[in-house]
Short mmCIF file of C-alpha atoms in Angstrom, two decimals:
data_model
loop_
_atom_site.label_atom_id
_atom_site.label_comp_id
_atom_site.label_asym_id
_atom_site.label_seq_id
_atom_site.Cartn_x
_atom_site.Cartn_y
_atom_site.Cartn_z
CA UNK A 1 -21.72 37.18 -63.65
CA UNK A 2 -22.91 37.21 -67.00
CA UNK A 3 -23.64 40.37 -66.15
CA UNK A 4 -19.76 41.24 -64.91
CA UNK A 5 -18.73 40.53 -67.79
CA UNK A 6 -21.54 42.75 -69.95
CA UNK A 7 -20.67 45.52 -68.43
CA UNK A 8 -16.57 44.40 -68.75
CA UNK A 9 -17.30 43.95 -72.47
CA UNK A 10 -19.69 46.57 -72.85
CA UNK A 11 -16.96 49.13 -70.85
CA UNK A 12 -13.97 47.04 -73.45
CA UNK A 13 -16.41 48.58 -76.71
CA UNK A 14 -16.61 52.26 -76.23
CA UNK A 15 -14.20 54.55 -78.31
CA UNK A 16 -12.35 55.88 -75.04
CA UNK A 17 -11.15 52.44 -73.75
CA UNK A 18 -10.34 51.99 -78.07
CA UNK A 19 -8.29 55.10 -77.40
CA UNK A 20 -6.79 54.08 -73.91
CA UNK A 21 -5.61 50.71 -75.14
CA UNK A 22 -4.17 52.37 -78.69
CA UNK A 23 -2.06 54.51 -76.36
CA UNK A 24 -0.80 51.99 -74.85
CA UNK A 25 0.73 50.03 -77.96
CA UNK A 26 1.94 53.09 -78.50
CA UNK A 27 3.94 54.18 -75.50
CA UNK A 28 5.23 50.77 -75.30
CA UNK A 29 6.51 50.35 -78.99
CA UNK A 30 8.53 53.62 -78.25
CA UNK A 31 10.13 52.60 -75.04
CA UNK A 32 10.93 49.28 -76.42
CA UNK A 33 12.92 51.50 -80.09
CA UNK A 34 14.29 53.62 -76.93
CA UNK A 35 15.05 50.60 -75.10
CA UNK A 36 16.83 49.08 -78.08
CA UNK A 37 18.76 52.67 -79.05
CA UNK A 38 20.51 52.78 -75.71
CA UNK A 39 21.93 49.47 -75.23
CA UNK A 40 22.94 49.60 -79.62
CA UNK A 41 24.64 52.89 -78.07
CA UNK A 42 25.76 51.77 -74.96
CA UNK A 43 27.06 48.62 -77.40
CA UNK A 44 28.86 51.41 -79.26
CA UNK A 45 31.28 52.02 -76.72
CA UNK A 46 32.29 49.04 -75.75
CA UNK A 47 33.22 48.39 -78.71
CA UNK A 48 34.94 51.81 -78.68
CA UNK A 49 36.87 51.22 -75.76
CA UNK A 50 37.45 46.90 -75.76
CA UNK A 51 37.44 46.89 -78.95
CA UNK A 52 34.84 43.98 -80.40
CA UNK A 53 32.37 42.44 -77.82
CA UNK A 54 32.36 39.37 -79.42
CA UNK A 55 35.67 39.13 -79.12
CA UNK A 56 36.73 36.40 -76.99
CA UNK A 57 39.89 38.86 -76.01
CA UNK A 58 37.11 41.38 -74.59
CA UNK A 59 36.36 39.17 -71.25
CA UNK A 60 40.53 38.99 -70.46
CA UNK A 61 40.36 42.20 -71.29
CA UNK A 62 37.54 43.20 -68.24
CA UNK A 63 39.35 40.71 -65.66
CA UNK A 64 42.34 42.40 -66.73
CA UNK A 65 41.42 45.39 -65.54
CA UNK A 66 39.51 43.72 -62.76
CA UNK A 67 42.53 42.41 -61.42
CA UNK A 68 44.22 45.11 -61.57
CA UNK A 69 41.25 47.18 -59.59
CA UNK A 70 41.50 44.61 -57.10
CA UNK A 71 45.86 44.43 -56.36
CA UNK A 72 45.31 48.95 -55.96
CA UNK A 73 42.55 48.09 -53.72
CA UNK A 74 44.10 45.59 -51.01
CA UNK A 75 47.51 47.88 -51.88
CA UNK A 76 45.25 50.87 -50.28
CA UNK A 77 44.14 48.72 -47.49
CA UNK A 78 47.46 47.44 -46.92
CA UNK A 79 48.83 51.43 -46.88
CA UNK A 80 45.77 52.33 -44.31
CA UNK A 81 47.34 49.40 -42.30
CA UNK A 82 50.85 51.33 -41.71
CA UNK A 83 49.46 54.31 -42.17
CA UNK A 84 47.70 53.12 -38.55
CA UNK A 85 50.79 51.40 -37.00
CA UNK A 86 52.74 54.27 -37.59
CA UNK A 87 49.95 56.80 -35.50
CA UNK A 88 49.97 54.10 -32.70
CA UNK A 89 54.13 53.88 -32.12
CA UNK A 90 55.50 57.55 -34.06
CA UNK A 91 57.02 59.31 -30.93
CA UNK A 92 58.59 62.43 -32.74
CA UNK A 93 54.83 63.13 -33.69
CA UNK A 94 53.82 65.25 -30.50
CA UNK A 95 49.98 66.47 -30.60
CA UNK A 96 50.18 67.97 -27.18
CA UNK A 97 53.10 69.98 -25.44
CA UNK A 98 52.62 72.01 -22.74
CA UNK A 99 54.93 73.57 -20.24
CA UNK A 100 54.59 74.17 -16.29
CA UNK A 101 57.03 76.56 -14.86
CA UNK A 102 57.46 76.07 -10.94
CA UNK A 103 59.85 76.16 -7.09
CA UNK A 104 61.73 73.13 -6.88
CA UNK A 105 63.00 73.76 -3.29
CA UNK A 106 61.42 75.53 -0.50
CA UNK A 107 62.52 79.60 -0.48
CA UNK A 108 62.91 79.77 -4.36
CA UNK A 109 61.52 82.62 -6.74
CA UNK A 110 61.43 83.10 -9.78
CA UNK A 111 59.80 80.09 -11.11
CA UNK A 112 62.92 78.70 -12.72
CA UNK A 113 62.37 74.66 -12.63
CA UNK A 114 59.82 72.92 -15.43
CA UNK A 115 58.19 69.99 -16.65
CA UNK A 116 57.71 69.76 -20.35
CA UNK A 117 55.43 67.89 -21.48
CA UNK A 118 55.08 66.20 -25.27
CA UNK A 119 52.88 63.72 -26.14
CA UNK A 120 51.20 62.70 -29.31
CA UNK A 121 47.66 61.29 -29.51
CA UNK A 122 48.02 57.52 -27.98
CA UNK A 123 50.16 59.35 -25.03
CA UNK A 124 53.21 58.52 -25.91
CA UNK A 125 56.37 60.84 -25.86
CA UNK A 126 58.14 62.07 -22.68
CA UNK A 127 58.49 64.67 -20.35
CA UNK A 128 61.25 66.92 -19.82
CA UNK A 129 62.00 68.56 -16.90
CA UNK A 130 64.41 70.81 -15.32
CA UNK A 131 64.96 71.18 -10.98
CA UNK A 132 67.08 74.73 -10.65
CA UNK A 133 68.58 75.75 -7.18
CA UNK A 134 71.21 78.27 -5.92
CA UNK A 135 73.53 75.86 -6.66
CA UNK A 136 72.86 74.56 -10.53
CA UNK A 137 70.14 73.22 -12.61
CA UNK A 138 69.28 69.24 -12.95
CA UNK A 139 67.65 67.82 -16.42
CA UNK A 140 65.93 64.94 -15.79
CA UNK A 141 63.92 62.48 -18.91
CA UNK A 142 61.44 60.11 -18.35
CA UNK A 143 59.58 58.08 -21.36
CA UNK A 144 56.13 58.36 -21.21
CA UNK A 145 53.44 55.17 -22.56
CA UNK A 146 49.68 54.70 -22.25
CA UNK A 147 49.58 58.11 -20.04
CA UNK A 148 52.08 56.10 -17.53
CA UNK A 149 55.52 56.41 -17.05
CA UNK A 150 57.93 53.53 -16.41
CA UNK A 151 60.05 55.76 -13.73
CA UNK A 152 58.37 57.75 -10.77
CA UNK A 153 56.82 61.22 -11.07
CA UNK A 154 57.13 64.31 -9.23
CA UNK A 155 54.02 66.14 -8.87
CA UNK A 156 53.99 68.53 -10.64
CA UNK A 157 54.71 66.45 -13.31
CA UNK A 158 51.59 64.13 -12.52
CA UNK A 159 49.96 67.39 -12.72
CA UNK A 160 50.51 68.19 -15.81
CA UNK A 161 50.10 64.38 -17.23
CA UNK A 162 46.68 64.05 -15.51
CA UNK A 163 45.97 68.26 -17.23
CA UNK A 164 46.90 66.64 -20.41
CA UNK A 165 45.19 63.11 -20.41
CA UNK A 166 41.79 63.19 -22.87
CA UNK A 167 40.53 60.12 -20.40
#
């Protein structure tokens, strides 16, 4: 053990070791001075923005700003929730519009009958169907909710709805 201590003492007494310790001490001093200057600069900025940092109103101002930020965040979250609700229930915004022409009755030609599908992304909307024959035309509107109708759908209406259902 004594040999190890003598070796360490020998190494520490060399010029290079003393030089390394000197450089390390200077580096620590330089870093300390830089940190003090930065701290002083930040304190000056805070004083410019908020007044004297030692002033008790400084903390009151910080609390006021924090409360205002929290209120803004809460309002933002309420608006996001309202927009999400509007998207779920908005029946006037159609993401999918499709029309299918067909002959509704036997012996007909020209595909004058049609079904018009208008849906939002949540599967809510309408199917407007016009059945045309030689005697005239009849129009039907069926409401769609969650990709289903509360009224019976014709084969053409069912196919049109299935074609536009993403699932």
